[in-house]
Coordinates of N, CA and C in Angstrom, one line a residue:
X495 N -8.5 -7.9 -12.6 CA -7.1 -8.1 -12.5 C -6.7 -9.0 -11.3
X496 N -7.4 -8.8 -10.2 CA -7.2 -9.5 -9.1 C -7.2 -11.0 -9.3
X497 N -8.2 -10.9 -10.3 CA -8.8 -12.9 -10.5 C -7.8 -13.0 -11.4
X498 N -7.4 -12.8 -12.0 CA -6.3 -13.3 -13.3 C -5.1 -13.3 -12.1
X499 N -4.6 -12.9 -11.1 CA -3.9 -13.2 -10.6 C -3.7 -14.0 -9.9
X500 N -5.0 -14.0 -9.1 CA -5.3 -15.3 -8.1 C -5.0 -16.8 -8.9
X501 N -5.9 -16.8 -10.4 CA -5.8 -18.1 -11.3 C -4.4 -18.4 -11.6
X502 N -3.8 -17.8 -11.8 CA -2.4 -17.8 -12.6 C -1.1 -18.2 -11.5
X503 N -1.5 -18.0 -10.1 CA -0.7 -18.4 -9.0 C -1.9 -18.6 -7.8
X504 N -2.5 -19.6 -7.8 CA -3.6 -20.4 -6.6 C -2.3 -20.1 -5.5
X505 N -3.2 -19.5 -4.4 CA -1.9 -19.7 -2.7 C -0.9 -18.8 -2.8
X506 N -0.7 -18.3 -4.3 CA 0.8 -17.6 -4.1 C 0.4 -16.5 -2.7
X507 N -0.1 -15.4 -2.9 CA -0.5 -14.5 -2.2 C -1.8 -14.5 -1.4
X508 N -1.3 -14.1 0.2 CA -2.3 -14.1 1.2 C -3.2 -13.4 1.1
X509 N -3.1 -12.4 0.8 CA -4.3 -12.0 0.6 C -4.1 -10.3 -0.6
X510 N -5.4 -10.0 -1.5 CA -5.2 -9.6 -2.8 C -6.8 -8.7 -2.2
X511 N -6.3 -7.4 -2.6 CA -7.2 -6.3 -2.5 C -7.1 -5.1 -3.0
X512 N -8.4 -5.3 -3.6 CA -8.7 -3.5 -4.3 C -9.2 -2.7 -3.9
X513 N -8.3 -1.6 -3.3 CA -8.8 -0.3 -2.6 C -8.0 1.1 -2.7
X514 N -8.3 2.0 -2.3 CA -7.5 3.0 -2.0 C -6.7 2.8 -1.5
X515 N -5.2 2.7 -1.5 CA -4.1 2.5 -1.1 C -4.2 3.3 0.2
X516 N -4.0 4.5 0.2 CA -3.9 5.4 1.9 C -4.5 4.9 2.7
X517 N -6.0 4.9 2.2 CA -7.3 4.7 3.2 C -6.8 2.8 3.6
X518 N -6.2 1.9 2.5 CA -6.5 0.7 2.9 C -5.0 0.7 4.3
X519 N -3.9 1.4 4.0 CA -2.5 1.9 4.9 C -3.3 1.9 6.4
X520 N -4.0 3.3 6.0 CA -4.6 3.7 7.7 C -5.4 3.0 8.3
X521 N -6.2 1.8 7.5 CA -6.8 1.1 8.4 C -6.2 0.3 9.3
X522 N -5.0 0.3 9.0 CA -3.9 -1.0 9.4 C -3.1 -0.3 10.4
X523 N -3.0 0.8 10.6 CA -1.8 1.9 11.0 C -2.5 1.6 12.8
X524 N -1.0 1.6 13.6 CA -1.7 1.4 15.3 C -2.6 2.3 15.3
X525 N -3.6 2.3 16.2 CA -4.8 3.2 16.9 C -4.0 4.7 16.9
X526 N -2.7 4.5 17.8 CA -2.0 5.6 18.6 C -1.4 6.4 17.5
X527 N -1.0 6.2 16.1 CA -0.6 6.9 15.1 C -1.6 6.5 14.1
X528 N -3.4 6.7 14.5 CA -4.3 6.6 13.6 C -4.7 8.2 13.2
X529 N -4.2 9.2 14.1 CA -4.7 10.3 13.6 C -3.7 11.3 12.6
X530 N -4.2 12.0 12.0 CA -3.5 12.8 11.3 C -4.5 13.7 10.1
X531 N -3.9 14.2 9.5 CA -4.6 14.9 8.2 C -4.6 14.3 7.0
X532 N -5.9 14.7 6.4 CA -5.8 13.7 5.0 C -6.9 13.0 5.1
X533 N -7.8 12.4 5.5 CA -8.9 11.7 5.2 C -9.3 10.7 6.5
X534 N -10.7 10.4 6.5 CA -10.9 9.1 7.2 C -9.4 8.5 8.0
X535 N -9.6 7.7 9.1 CA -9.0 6.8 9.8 C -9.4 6.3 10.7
X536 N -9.5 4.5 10.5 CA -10.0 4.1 11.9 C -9.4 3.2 12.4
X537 N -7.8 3.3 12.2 CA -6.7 2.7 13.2 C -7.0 1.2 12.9
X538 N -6.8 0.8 14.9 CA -7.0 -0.5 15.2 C -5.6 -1.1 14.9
X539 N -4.6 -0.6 13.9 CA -3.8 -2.1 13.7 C -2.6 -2.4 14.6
X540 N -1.9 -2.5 13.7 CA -0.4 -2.8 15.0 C 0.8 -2.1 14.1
X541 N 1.5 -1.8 14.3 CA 2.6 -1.5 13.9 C 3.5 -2.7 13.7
X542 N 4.3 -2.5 12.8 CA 4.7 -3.8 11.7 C 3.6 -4.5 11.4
X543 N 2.7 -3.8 11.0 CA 1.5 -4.7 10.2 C 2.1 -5.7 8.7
X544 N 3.4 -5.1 8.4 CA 3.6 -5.5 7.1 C 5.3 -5.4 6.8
X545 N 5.5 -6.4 6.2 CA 7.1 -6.4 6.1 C 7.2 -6.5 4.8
X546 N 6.6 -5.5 3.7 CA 7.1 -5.0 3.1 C 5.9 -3.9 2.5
X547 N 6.0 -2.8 2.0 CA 5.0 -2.3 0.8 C 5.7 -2.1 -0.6
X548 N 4.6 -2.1 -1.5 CA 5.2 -2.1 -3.1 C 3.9 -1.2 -3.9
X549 N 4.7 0.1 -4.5 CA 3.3 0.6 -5.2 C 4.0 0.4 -6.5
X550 N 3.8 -0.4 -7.5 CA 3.9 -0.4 -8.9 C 2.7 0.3 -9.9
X551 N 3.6 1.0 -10.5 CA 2.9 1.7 -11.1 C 1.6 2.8 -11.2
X552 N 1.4 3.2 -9.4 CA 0.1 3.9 -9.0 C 0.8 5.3 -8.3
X553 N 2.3 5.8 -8.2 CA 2.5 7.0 -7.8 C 2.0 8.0 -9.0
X554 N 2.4 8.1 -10.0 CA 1.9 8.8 -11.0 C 0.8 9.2 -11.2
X555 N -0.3 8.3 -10.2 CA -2.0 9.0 -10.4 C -2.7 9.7 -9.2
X556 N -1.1 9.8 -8.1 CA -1.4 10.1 -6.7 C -1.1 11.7 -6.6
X557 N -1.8 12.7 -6.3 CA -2.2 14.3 -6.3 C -0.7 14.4 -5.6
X558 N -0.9 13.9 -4.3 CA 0.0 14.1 -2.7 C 0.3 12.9 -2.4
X559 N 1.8 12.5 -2.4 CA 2.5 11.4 -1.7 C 2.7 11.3 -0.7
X560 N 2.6 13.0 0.4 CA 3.3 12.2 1.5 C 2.4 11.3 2.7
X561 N 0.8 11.6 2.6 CA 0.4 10.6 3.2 C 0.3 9.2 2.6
X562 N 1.0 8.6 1.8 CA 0.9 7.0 1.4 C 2.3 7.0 1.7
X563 N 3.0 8.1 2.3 CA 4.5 7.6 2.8 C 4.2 7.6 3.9
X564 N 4.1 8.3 4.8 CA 3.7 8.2 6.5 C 2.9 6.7 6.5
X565 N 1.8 6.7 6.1 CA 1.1 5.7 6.3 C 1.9 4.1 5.9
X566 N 2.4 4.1 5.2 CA 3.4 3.2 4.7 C 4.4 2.9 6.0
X567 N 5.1 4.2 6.1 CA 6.0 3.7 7.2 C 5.6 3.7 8.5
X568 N 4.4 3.9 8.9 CA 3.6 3.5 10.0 C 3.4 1.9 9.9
X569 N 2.9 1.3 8.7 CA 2.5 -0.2 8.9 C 3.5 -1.0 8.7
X570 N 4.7 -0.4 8.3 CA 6.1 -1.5 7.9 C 7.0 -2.2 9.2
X571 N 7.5 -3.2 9.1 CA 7.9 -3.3 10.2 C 9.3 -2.6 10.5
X572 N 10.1 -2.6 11.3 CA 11.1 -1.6 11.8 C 12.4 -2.0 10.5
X573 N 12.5 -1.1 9.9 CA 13.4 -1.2 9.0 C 13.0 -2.1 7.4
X574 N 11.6 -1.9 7.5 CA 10.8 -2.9 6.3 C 11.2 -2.3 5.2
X575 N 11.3 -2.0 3.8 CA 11.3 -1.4 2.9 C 9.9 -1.0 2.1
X576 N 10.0 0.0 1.5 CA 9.2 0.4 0.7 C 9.5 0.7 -1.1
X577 N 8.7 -0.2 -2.1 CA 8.9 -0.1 -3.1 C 8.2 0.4 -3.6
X578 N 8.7 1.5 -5.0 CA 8.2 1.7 -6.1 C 8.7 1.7 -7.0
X579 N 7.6 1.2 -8.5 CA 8.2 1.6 -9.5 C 7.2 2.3 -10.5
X580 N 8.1 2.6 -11.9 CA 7.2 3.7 -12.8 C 7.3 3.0 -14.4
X581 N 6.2 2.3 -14.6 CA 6.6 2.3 -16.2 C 6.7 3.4 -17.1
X582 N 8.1 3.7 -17.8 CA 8.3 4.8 -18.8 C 8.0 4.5 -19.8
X583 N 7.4 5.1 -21.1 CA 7.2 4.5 -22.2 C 7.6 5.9 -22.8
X584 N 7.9 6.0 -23.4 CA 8.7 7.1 -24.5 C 8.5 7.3 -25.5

């Protein structure tokens, strides 16, 4: 999916990765708000790592949200937004 993306828009996007959403959050989350509950963390990042997050279409397969919310708003920058959305099919 990644490569059909990359082909279809060369340069659009800096950078394109497939990982565990949380785990890929916490790696980026400052050192000083790297700990918490919930799995693995090995900090290092900065806060405002990111000026914006977007989960399309991946809440639905997640057990527990609130660590991909913490961790979200740990890497966003001050007032970044956070999106989601849900395809419904009926």
């Amino acid at each position: 999916m990644l490569d059909v993306a990359e082909s279809t828009r060369p340069g659009l996007y800096d950078s394109l990765v497939a990982a565990d959403v949380v785990a890929f959050l916490r790696r980026h989350l400052p050192t000083a708000q790297s700990g918490g509950g919930g799995g693995e963390v090995s900090g290092g990042g900065r806060a405002g790592a990111f000026d914006l997050v977007v989960a399309a279409d991946v809440l639905v397969y997640m057990r527990a949200l609130d660590h991909l919310f913490e961790a979200a708003a740990a890497c966003l920058v001050r007032g970044g937004p956070a999106l989601a959305s849900y395809l419904w099919q009926g």
